[in-house]
Short mmCIF file of C-alpha atoms in Angstrom, two decimals:
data_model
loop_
_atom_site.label_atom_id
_atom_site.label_comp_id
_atom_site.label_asym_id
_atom_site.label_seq_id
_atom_site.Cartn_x
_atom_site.Cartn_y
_atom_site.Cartn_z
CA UNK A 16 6.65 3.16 7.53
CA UNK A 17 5.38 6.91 7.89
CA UNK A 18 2.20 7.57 5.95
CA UNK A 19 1.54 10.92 3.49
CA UNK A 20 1.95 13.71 6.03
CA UNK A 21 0.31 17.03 5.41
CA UNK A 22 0.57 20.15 7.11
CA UNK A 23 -0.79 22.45 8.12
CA UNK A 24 -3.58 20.36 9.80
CA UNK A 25 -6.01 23.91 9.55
CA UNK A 26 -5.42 27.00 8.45
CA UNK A 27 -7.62 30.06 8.39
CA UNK A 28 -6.70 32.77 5.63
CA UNK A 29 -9.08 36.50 4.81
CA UNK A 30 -9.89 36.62 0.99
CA UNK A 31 -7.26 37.96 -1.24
CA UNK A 32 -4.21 36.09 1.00
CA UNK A 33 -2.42 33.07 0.10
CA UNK A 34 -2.15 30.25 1.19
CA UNK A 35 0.72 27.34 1.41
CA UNK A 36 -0.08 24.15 2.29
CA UNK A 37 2.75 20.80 2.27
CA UNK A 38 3.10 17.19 1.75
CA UNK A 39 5.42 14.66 2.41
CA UNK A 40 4.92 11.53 0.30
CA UNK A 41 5.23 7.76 1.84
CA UNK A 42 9.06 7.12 1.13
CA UNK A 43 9.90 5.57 -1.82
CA UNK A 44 7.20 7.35 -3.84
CA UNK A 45 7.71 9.90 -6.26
CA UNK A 46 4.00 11.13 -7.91
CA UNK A 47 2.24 13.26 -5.48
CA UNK A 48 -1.24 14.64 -6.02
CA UNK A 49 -3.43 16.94 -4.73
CA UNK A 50 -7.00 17.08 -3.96
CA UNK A 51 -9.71 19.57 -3.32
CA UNK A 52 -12.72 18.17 -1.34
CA UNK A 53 -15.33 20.53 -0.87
CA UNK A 54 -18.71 20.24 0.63
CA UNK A 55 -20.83 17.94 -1.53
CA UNK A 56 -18.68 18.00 -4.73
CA UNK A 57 -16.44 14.73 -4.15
CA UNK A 58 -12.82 15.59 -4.59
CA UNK A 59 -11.86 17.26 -7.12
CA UNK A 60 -8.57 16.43 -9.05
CA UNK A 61 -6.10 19.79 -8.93
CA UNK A 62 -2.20 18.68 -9.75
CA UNK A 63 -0.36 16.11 -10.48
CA UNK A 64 3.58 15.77 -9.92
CA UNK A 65 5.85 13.53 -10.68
CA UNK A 66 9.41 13.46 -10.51
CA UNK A 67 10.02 17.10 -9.59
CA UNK A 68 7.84 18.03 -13.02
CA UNK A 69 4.04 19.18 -13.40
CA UNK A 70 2.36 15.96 -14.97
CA UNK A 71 -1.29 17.02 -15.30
CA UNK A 72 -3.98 19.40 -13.30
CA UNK A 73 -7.18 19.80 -13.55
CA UNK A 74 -9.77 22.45 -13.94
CA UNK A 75 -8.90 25.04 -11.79
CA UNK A 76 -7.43 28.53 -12.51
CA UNK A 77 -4.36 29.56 -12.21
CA UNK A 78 -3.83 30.77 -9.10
CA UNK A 79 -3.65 26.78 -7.61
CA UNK A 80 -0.12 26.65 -8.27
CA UNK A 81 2.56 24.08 -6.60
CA UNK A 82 5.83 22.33 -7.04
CA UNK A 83 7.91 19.44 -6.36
CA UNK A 84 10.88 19.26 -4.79
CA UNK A 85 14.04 17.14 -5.22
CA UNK A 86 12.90 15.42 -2.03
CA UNK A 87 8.92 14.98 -3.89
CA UNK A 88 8.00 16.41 -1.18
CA UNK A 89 5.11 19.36 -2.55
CA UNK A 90 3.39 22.29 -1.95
CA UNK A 91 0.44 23.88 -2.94
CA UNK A 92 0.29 26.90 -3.21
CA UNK A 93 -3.41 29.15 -3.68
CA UNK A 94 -3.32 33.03 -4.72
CA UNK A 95 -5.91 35.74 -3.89
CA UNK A 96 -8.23 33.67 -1.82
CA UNK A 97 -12.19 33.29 -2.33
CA UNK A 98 -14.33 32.28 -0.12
CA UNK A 99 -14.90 29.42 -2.60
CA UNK A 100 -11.29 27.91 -1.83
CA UNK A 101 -12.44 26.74 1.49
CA UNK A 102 -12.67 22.90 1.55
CA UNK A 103 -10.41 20.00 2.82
CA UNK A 104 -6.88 19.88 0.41
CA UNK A 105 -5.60 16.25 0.31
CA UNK A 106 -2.55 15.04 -0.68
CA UNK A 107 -2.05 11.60 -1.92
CA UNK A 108 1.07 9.58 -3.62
CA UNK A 109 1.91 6.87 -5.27
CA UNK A 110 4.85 4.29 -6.93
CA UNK A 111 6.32 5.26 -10.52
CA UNK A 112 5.50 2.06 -11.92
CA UNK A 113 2.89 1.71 -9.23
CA UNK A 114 1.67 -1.64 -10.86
CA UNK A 115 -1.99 -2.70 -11.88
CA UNK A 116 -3.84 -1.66 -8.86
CA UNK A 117 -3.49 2.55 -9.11
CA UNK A 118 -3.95 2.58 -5.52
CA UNK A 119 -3.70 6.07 -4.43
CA UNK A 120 -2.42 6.44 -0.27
CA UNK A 121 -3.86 9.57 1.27
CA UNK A 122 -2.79 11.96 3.98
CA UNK A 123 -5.45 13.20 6.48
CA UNK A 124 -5.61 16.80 4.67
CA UNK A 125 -5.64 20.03 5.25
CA UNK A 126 -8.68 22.24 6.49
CA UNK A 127 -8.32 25.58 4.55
CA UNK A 128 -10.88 28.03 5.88
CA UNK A 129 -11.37 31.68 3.82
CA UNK A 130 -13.09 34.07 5.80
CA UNK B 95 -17.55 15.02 -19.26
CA UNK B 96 -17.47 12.02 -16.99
CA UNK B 97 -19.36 11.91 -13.91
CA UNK B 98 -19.68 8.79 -11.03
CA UNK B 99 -22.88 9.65 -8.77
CA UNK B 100 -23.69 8.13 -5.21
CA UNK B 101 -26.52 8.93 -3.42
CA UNK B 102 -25.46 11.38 -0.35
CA UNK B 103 -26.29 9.08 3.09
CA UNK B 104 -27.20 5.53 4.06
CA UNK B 105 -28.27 4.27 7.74
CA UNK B 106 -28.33 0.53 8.41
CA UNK B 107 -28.49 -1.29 12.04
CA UNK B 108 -25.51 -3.22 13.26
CA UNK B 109 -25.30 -6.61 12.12
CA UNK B 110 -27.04 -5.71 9.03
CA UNK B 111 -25.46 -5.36 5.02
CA UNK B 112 -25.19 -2.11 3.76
CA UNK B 113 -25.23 -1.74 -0.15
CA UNK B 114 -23.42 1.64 -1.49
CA UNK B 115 -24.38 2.47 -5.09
CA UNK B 116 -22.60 3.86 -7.78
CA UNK B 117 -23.01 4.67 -11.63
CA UNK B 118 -20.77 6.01 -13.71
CA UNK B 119 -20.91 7.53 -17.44
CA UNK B 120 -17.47 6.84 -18.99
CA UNK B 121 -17.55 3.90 -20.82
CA UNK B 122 -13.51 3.07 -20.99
CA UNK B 123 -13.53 3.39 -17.46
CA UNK B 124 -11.51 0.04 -16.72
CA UNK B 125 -10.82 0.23 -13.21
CA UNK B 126 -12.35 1.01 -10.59
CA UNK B 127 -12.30 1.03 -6.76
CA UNK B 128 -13.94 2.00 -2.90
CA UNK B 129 -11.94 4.18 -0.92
CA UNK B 130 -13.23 4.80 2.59
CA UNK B 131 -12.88 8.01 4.91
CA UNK B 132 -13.08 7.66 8.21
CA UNK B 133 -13.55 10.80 10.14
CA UNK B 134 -10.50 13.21 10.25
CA UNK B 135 -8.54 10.50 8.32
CA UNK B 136 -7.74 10.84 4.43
CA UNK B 137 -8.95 8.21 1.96
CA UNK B 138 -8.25 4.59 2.26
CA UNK B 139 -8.33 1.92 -0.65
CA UNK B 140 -11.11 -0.88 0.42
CA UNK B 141 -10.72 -2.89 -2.91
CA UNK B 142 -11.33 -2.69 -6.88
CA UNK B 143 -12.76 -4.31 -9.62
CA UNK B 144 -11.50 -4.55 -13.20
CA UNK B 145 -13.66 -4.70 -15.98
CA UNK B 146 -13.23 -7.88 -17.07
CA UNK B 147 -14.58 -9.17 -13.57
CA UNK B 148 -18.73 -8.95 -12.95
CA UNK B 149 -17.75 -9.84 -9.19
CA UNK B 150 -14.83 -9.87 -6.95
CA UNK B 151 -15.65 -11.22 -3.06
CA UNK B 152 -12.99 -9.77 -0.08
CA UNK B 153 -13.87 -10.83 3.69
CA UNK B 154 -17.28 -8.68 4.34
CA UNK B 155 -16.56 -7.14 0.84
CA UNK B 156 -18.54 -7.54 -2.14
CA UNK B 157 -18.58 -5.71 -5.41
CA UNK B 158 -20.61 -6.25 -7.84
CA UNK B 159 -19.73 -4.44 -11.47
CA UNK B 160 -23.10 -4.27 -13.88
CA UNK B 161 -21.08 -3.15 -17.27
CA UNK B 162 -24.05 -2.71 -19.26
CA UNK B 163 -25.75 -0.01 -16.95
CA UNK B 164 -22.34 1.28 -15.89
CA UNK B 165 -23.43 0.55 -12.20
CA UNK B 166 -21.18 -0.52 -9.20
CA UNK B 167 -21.95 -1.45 -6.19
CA UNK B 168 -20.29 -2.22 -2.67
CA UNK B 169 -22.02 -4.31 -0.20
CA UNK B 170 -20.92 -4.98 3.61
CA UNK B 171 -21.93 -7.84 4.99
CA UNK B 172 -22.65 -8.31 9.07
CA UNK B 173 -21.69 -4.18 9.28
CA UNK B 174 -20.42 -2.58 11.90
CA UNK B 175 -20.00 0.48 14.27
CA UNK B 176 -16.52 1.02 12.77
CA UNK B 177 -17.80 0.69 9.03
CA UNK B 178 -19.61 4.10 9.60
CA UNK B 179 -17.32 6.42 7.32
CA UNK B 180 -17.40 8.37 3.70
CA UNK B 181 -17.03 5.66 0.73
CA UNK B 182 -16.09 6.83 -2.50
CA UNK B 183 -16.20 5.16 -5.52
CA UNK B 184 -13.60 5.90 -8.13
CA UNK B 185 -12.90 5.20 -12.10
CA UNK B 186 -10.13 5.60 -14.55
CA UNK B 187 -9.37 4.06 -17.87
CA UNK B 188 -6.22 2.99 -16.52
CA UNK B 189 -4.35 2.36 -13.02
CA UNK B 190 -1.26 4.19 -14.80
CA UNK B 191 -3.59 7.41 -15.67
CA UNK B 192 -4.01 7.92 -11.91
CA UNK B 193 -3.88 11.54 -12.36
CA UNK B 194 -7.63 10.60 -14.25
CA UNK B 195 -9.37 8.82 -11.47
CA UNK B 196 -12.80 10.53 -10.75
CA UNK B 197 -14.35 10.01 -7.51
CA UNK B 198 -17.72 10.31 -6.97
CA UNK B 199 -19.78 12.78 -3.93
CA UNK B 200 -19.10 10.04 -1.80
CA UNK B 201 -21.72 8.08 0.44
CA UNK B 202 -21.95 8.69 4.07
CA UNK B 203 -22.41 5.05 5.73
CA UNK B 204 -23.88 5.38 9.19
CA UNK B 205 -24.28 2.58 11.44
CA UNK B 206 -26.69 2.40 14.95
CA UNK B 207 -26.43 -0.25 17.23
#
């Protein structure tokens, strides 16, 4: 069974560009969730979907955007780049229903460098 | 808000346990877990604890919950080369509020023969 794949693996953007970064959930899952891990700072919880609808995000402005697709497969997408937004962007899913464990699964991320 | 701290680094020798700390301020936090990074690789679920338990034992994995001082801890017994990662502890009122887990800075494990 395929893991959460993300792509692209790195990506290098110039402040003020945006970036688009994807995620394809383990099969059979339908809530993805996305992830900003920065240098020091933990990750940090950005959106939440769930069956093709926004669920939940998290403190961040609005230019972290995203969306769900029929597939739940997401995107994220990140408007006029600082050079704050550089960090590791991970992607995790999970069950509907997922049970009593809440045991996120985790793709390997995406390096998003602003220069 | 809520916050779960770790301290940044620990180095133990091989063959040696390694105890990773955590405390966290939200008292309804009801679950909570270790997820381990390995380099390059996303986050992994080691285990969890409810709060109901004070202990729960798995292989080389044992975590200890101290309720009153909202203090977790993680210990590795016999640890080894391939234990050196990222650990991350986590908490959230509820498995179905996933979308509410907060993970600590993370504690970078590093193991020398």
């Amino acid at each position: 069974e395929a893991g959460v794949t993300q792509s692209p693996t790195h990506l290098i953007k110039t402040r003020g560009q945006q970036a688009t970064l994807r995620c394809s959930p383990i099969s059979g899952h339908t809530s993805v969730y996305w992830y900003q891990q920065a240098l020091g700072l933990g990750l940090q919880f950005l959106l939440w979907y769930d069956e093709g609808e926004e669920r939940n995000r998290g403190n961040f402005p609005p230019r972290f955007s995203g969306r769900q697709f029929p597939n739940y497969s997401s995107e994220l997408n990140v408007n006029a780049l600082e050079l704050e937004d550089s960090a590791l962007y991970l992607c995790a899913s999970s069950r509907a229903g997922q049970g009593a464990t809440g045991e996120l699964f985790f793709g390997e991320g995406s390096r998003l460098t602003v220069l | 808000g809520e916050d779960v701290e770790q301290s940044l680094f620990l180095s133990v020798r091989e063959g040696d346990s390694s105890v990773i700390n955590c405390t966290y301020t939200d008292s309804s936090s009801t679950y909570l877990y270790w997820y381990k990074q390995e380099p390059g690789a996303g986050l992994q679920l080691l285990t969890y604890i409810f709060s109901n338990m004070d202990m729960k034992q798995d292989q080389r994995l044992t975590v200890l919950l101290n309720k009153k001082d909202k203090h977790l801890s993680l210990r590795i017994a016999d640890t080894q080369t391939g234990d050196s990662a990222i650990y991350f502890c986590a908490e959230t009122p509820s498995p179905y509020n996933t979308d509410k887990l907060i993970f600590g800075t993370g504690t970078r494990l590093q193991v020398f023969p």
